[in-house]
Coordinates of N, CA and C in Angstrom, one line a residue:
M496 N 104.7 74.3 78.2 CA 103.8 73.3 78.6 C 102.8 72.9 77.5
L497 N 102.3 73.9 76.9 CA 101.3 73.6 75.9 C 101.9 73.0 74.6
A498 N 103.2 73.2 74.4 CA 103.9 72.7 73.2 C 104.0 71.2 73.3
G499 N 104.1 70.6 74.5 CA 104.3 69.2 74.7 C 103.0 68.5 75.0
M500 N 101.9 69.2 74.8 CA 100.6 68.6 75.2 C 99.8 68.2 73.9
T501 N 99.2 67.0 73.9 CA 98.4 66.6 72.8 C 97.0 67.3 72.9
S502 N 96.3 67.3 71.8 CA 94.9 67.9 71.8 C 94.0 67.2 72.7
S503 N 94.1 65.9 72.9 CA 93.2 65.1 73.8 C 93.6 65.5 75.3
E504 N 94.9 65.7 75.6 CA 95.2 66.1 76.9 C 94.7 67.5 77.2
M505 N 94.8 68.4 76.2 CA 94.3 69.8 76.3 C 92.8 69.7 76.6
G506 N 92.1 68.8 75.9 CA 90.6 68.7 76.1 C 90.3 68.2 77.5
D507 N 91.1 67.3 78.0 CA 90.9 66.8 79.3 C 91.1 67.9 80.4
W508 N 92.1 68.7 80.2 CA 92.4 69.8 81.1 C 91.2 70.8 81.0
H509 N 90.7 71.0 79.8 CA 89.6 71.9 79.7 C 88.4 71.4 80.4
L510 N 88.1 70.2 80.3 CA 86.9 69.6 81.1 C 87.2 69.6 82.6
F511 N 88.4 69.4 83.0 CA 88.7 69.4 84.4 C 88.5 70.8 85.0
Y512 N 89.0 71.8 84.3 CA 88.9 73.2 84.9 C 87.6 73.8 84.6
R513 N 86.7 73.2 83.8 CA 85.4 73.7 83.6 C 84.6 73.3 84.9
E514 N 84.9 72.1 85.5 CA 84.2 71.7 86.7 C 84.9 72.2 88.0
R515 N 86.2 72.3 87.9 CA 86.9 72.8 89.1 C 87.6 74.1 88.8
F516 N 87.0 75.2 89.2 CA 87.6 76.5 88.9 C 88.8 76.6 89.7
F517 N 89.6 77.6 89.3 CA 90.8 77.9 90.1 C 90.5 78.3 91.5
Q518 N 91.1 77.7 92.4 CA 90.8 78.0 93.8 C 91.6 79.1 94.3
D519 N 91.1 79.8 95.4 CA 91.8 80.9 95.9 C 93.3 80.6 96.3
A520 N 93.5 79.5 96.8 CA 94.9 79.2 97.2 C 95.8 79.0 96.0
Q521 N 95.3 78.4 94.9 CA 96.1 78.3 93.7 C 96.4 79.6 93.1
L522 N 95.4 80.5 93.0 CA 95.6 81.8 92.4 C 96.6 82.6 93.3
D523 N 96.5 82.5 94.6 CA 97.4 83.2 95.5 C 98.8 82.7 95.3
A524 N 99.0 81.3 95.2 CA 100.3 80.8 94.9 C 100.9 81.3 93.6
H525 N 100.1 81.3 92.6 CA 100.6 81.7 91.3 C 101.0 83.2 91.3
F526 N 100.2 84.1 91.9 CA 100.5 85.5 91.9 C 101.7 85.8 92.9
S527 N 101.7 85.1 94.0 CA 102.8 85.4 95.0 C 104.1 84.9 94.4
T528 N 104.1 83.8 93.6 CA 105.3 83.4 92.9 C 105.7 84.3 91.8
L529 N 104.8 84.9 91.1 CA 105.0 85.9 90.1 C 105.7 87.1 90.7
L530 N 105.1 87.6 91.7 CA 105.6 88.8 92.4 C 107.0 88.5 93.0
Y531 N 107.2 87.3 93.5 CA 108.5 87.0 94.0 C 109.6 87.0 92.9
T532 N 109.2 86.4 91.7 CA 110.1 86.4 90.6 C 110.5 87.8 90.1
I533 N 109.5 88.6 90.0 CA 109.8 90.0 89.6 C 110.6 90.7 90.6
S534 N 110.3 90.5 91.9 CA 111.1 91.2 93.0 C 112.6 90.7 93.0
T535 N 112.8 89.5 92.9 CA 114.2 89.0 92.9 C 114.9 89.4 91.7
F536 N 114.2 89.6 90.6 CA 114.9 90.1 89.4 C 115.3 91.5 89.5
L537 N 114.4 92.3 90.1 CA 114.7 93.8 90.3 C 115.6 94.1 91.5
Y538 N 115.3 93.5 92.6 CA 116.0 93.9 93.9 C 117.1 93.0 94.4
R539 N 117.0 91.7 94.0 CA 118.0 90.7 94.4 C 118.2 90.7 95.9
D540 N 117.1 90.7 96.6 CA 117.2 90.6 98.1 C 117.1 89.1 98.4
P541 N 118.1 88.5 99.1 CA 118.1 87.1 99.4 C 117.1 86.7 100.5
D542 N 116.6 87.6 101.2 CA 115.7 87.3 102.3 C 114.2 87.2 101.9
I543 N 113.9 87.5 100.6 CA 112.5 87.5 100.1 C 112.2 86.1 99.7
T544 N 111.0 85.7 100.1 CA 110.4 84.4 99.7 C 109.0 84.6 99.1
P545 N 108.5 83.6 98.4 CA 107.1 83.8 97.8 C 106.1 84.0 98.9
A546 N 106.3 83.4 100.1 CA 105.4 83.6 101.2 C 105.2 85.1 101.6
D547 N 106.3 85.9 101.4 CA 106.2 87.3 101.7 C 105.1 88.0 100.9
F548 N 104.8 87.5 99.7 CA 103.8 88.1 98.8 C 102.4 87.4 98.9
S549 N 102.3 86.4 99.7 CA 101.0 85.6 99.8 C 100.0 86.4 100.6
L550 N 98.8 86.5 100.1 CA 97.7 87.2 100.8 C 97.0 86.2 101.7
L551 N 96.9 85.0 101.4 CA 96.2 84.0 102.2 C 96.9 83.4 103.3
S552 N 98.2 83.3 103.2 CA 99.1 82.7 104.2 C 100.2 83.6 104.5
P553 N 100.0 84.6 105.3 CA 101.1 85.6 105.5 C 102.3 84.9 106.2
S554 N 103.5 85.5 106.1 CA 104.7 84.9 106.7 C 104.6 84.9 108.2
A555 N 105.4 84.2 108.9 CA 105.4 84.1 110.3 C 105.6 85.4 111.0
G556 N 106.4 86.3 110.4 CA 106.7 87.5 111.1 C 105.5 88.5 111.1
A557 N 104.7 88.4 110.1 CA 103.5 89.2 110.1 C 102.4 88.5 110.8
G558 N 101.4 89.2 111.2 CA 100.2 88.5 111.8 C 99.5 89.1 112.9
T559 N 99.5 88.4 114.0 CA 98.6 88.7 115.1 C 99.0 90.1 115.8
D560 N 100.2 90.5 115.7 CA 100.6 91.8 116.3 C 100.0 93.0 115.5
N561 N 99.7 92.8 114.3 CA 99.3 94.0 113.5 C 97.9 93.9 113.1
E562 N 97.0 93.4 114.0 CA 95.6 93.4 113.6 C 95.0 94.8 113.6
Q563 N 94.2 95.1 112.6 CA 93.7 96.5 112.4 C 92.3 96.5 112.8
D564 N 91.9 97.8 113.2 CA 90.5 98.0 113.6 C 89.6 98.2 112.4
D565 N 88.3 98.3 112.6 CA 87.4 98.4 111.5 C 87.6 99.7 110.7
D566 N 88.0 100.8 111.3 CA 88.2 102.0 110.6 C 89.4 101.9 109.7
A567 N 90.4 101.3 110.1 CA 91.6 101.1 109.2 C 91.3 100.2 108.1
L568 N 90.5 99.2 108.3 CA 90.2 98.3 107.2 C 89.3 99.0 106.2
M569 N 88.3 99.8 106.7 CA 87.4 100.5 105.7 C 88.2 101.6 104.9
L570 N 89.2 102.2 105.6 CA 90.1 103.2 104.9 C 90.9 102.5 103.8
A571 N 91.4 101.3 104.1 CA 92.1 100.5 103.1 C 91.2 100.1 101.9
A572 N 90.0 99.7 102.2 CA 89.1 99.3 101.2 C 88.7 100.4 100.3
E573 N 88.6 101.6 100.8 CA 88.4 102.8 100.0 C 89.5 103.0 99.0
G574 N 90.7 102.8 99.4 CA 91.8 103.0 98.5 C 92.0 101.9 97.4
I575 N 91.4 100.8 97.6 CA 91.6 99.7 96.6 C 90.9 100.1 95.3
T576 N 89.6 100.5 95.3 CA 88.9 100.8 94.1 C 88.9 102.3 93.8
G577 N 89.4 103.1 94.7 CA 89.5 104.5 94.4 C 88.1 105.2 94.6
G578 N 87.2 104.4 95.1 CA 85.8 105.0 95.4 C 85.6 105.3 96.8
T579 N 84.4 105.6 97.1 CA 84.1 106.0 98.5 C 83.1 104.9 99.0
R580 N 83.4 104.4 100.2 CA 82.5 103.4 100.8 C 81.6 104.1 101.7
Y581 N 80.3 103.7 101.6 CA 79.3 104.3 102.4 C 78.8 103.3 103.4
G582 N 78.7 103.8 104.6 CA 78.2 103.0 105.7 C 76.8 103.4 106.1
P583 N 76.2 102.8 107.0 CA 74.9 103.2 107.5 C 74.9 104.5 108.2
A584 N 73.9 105.3 108.0 CA 73.8 106.6 108.6 C 73.6 106.4 110.1
D585 N 74.3 107.2 110.9 CA 74.2 107.1 112.4 C 73.1 107.9 112.9

């Protein structure tokens, strides 16, 4: 993409993205597509779609049936950073 872009076009894109940062949906789409590409390359599962890897718009199969309680969400958050989450003292 950059090879076919002139310097003035590159400058225009730079100005555009300086004012409009990457939105959550755009980043989610990029990373879910990247994970989909890697997964299809490694596993060749025909049933996988990019929506399976999306964090913001989960597939239709997942969702309301699997709602987690607060304790499960706190436990998951502890594992993300490897640290310990502290709550208010009871």
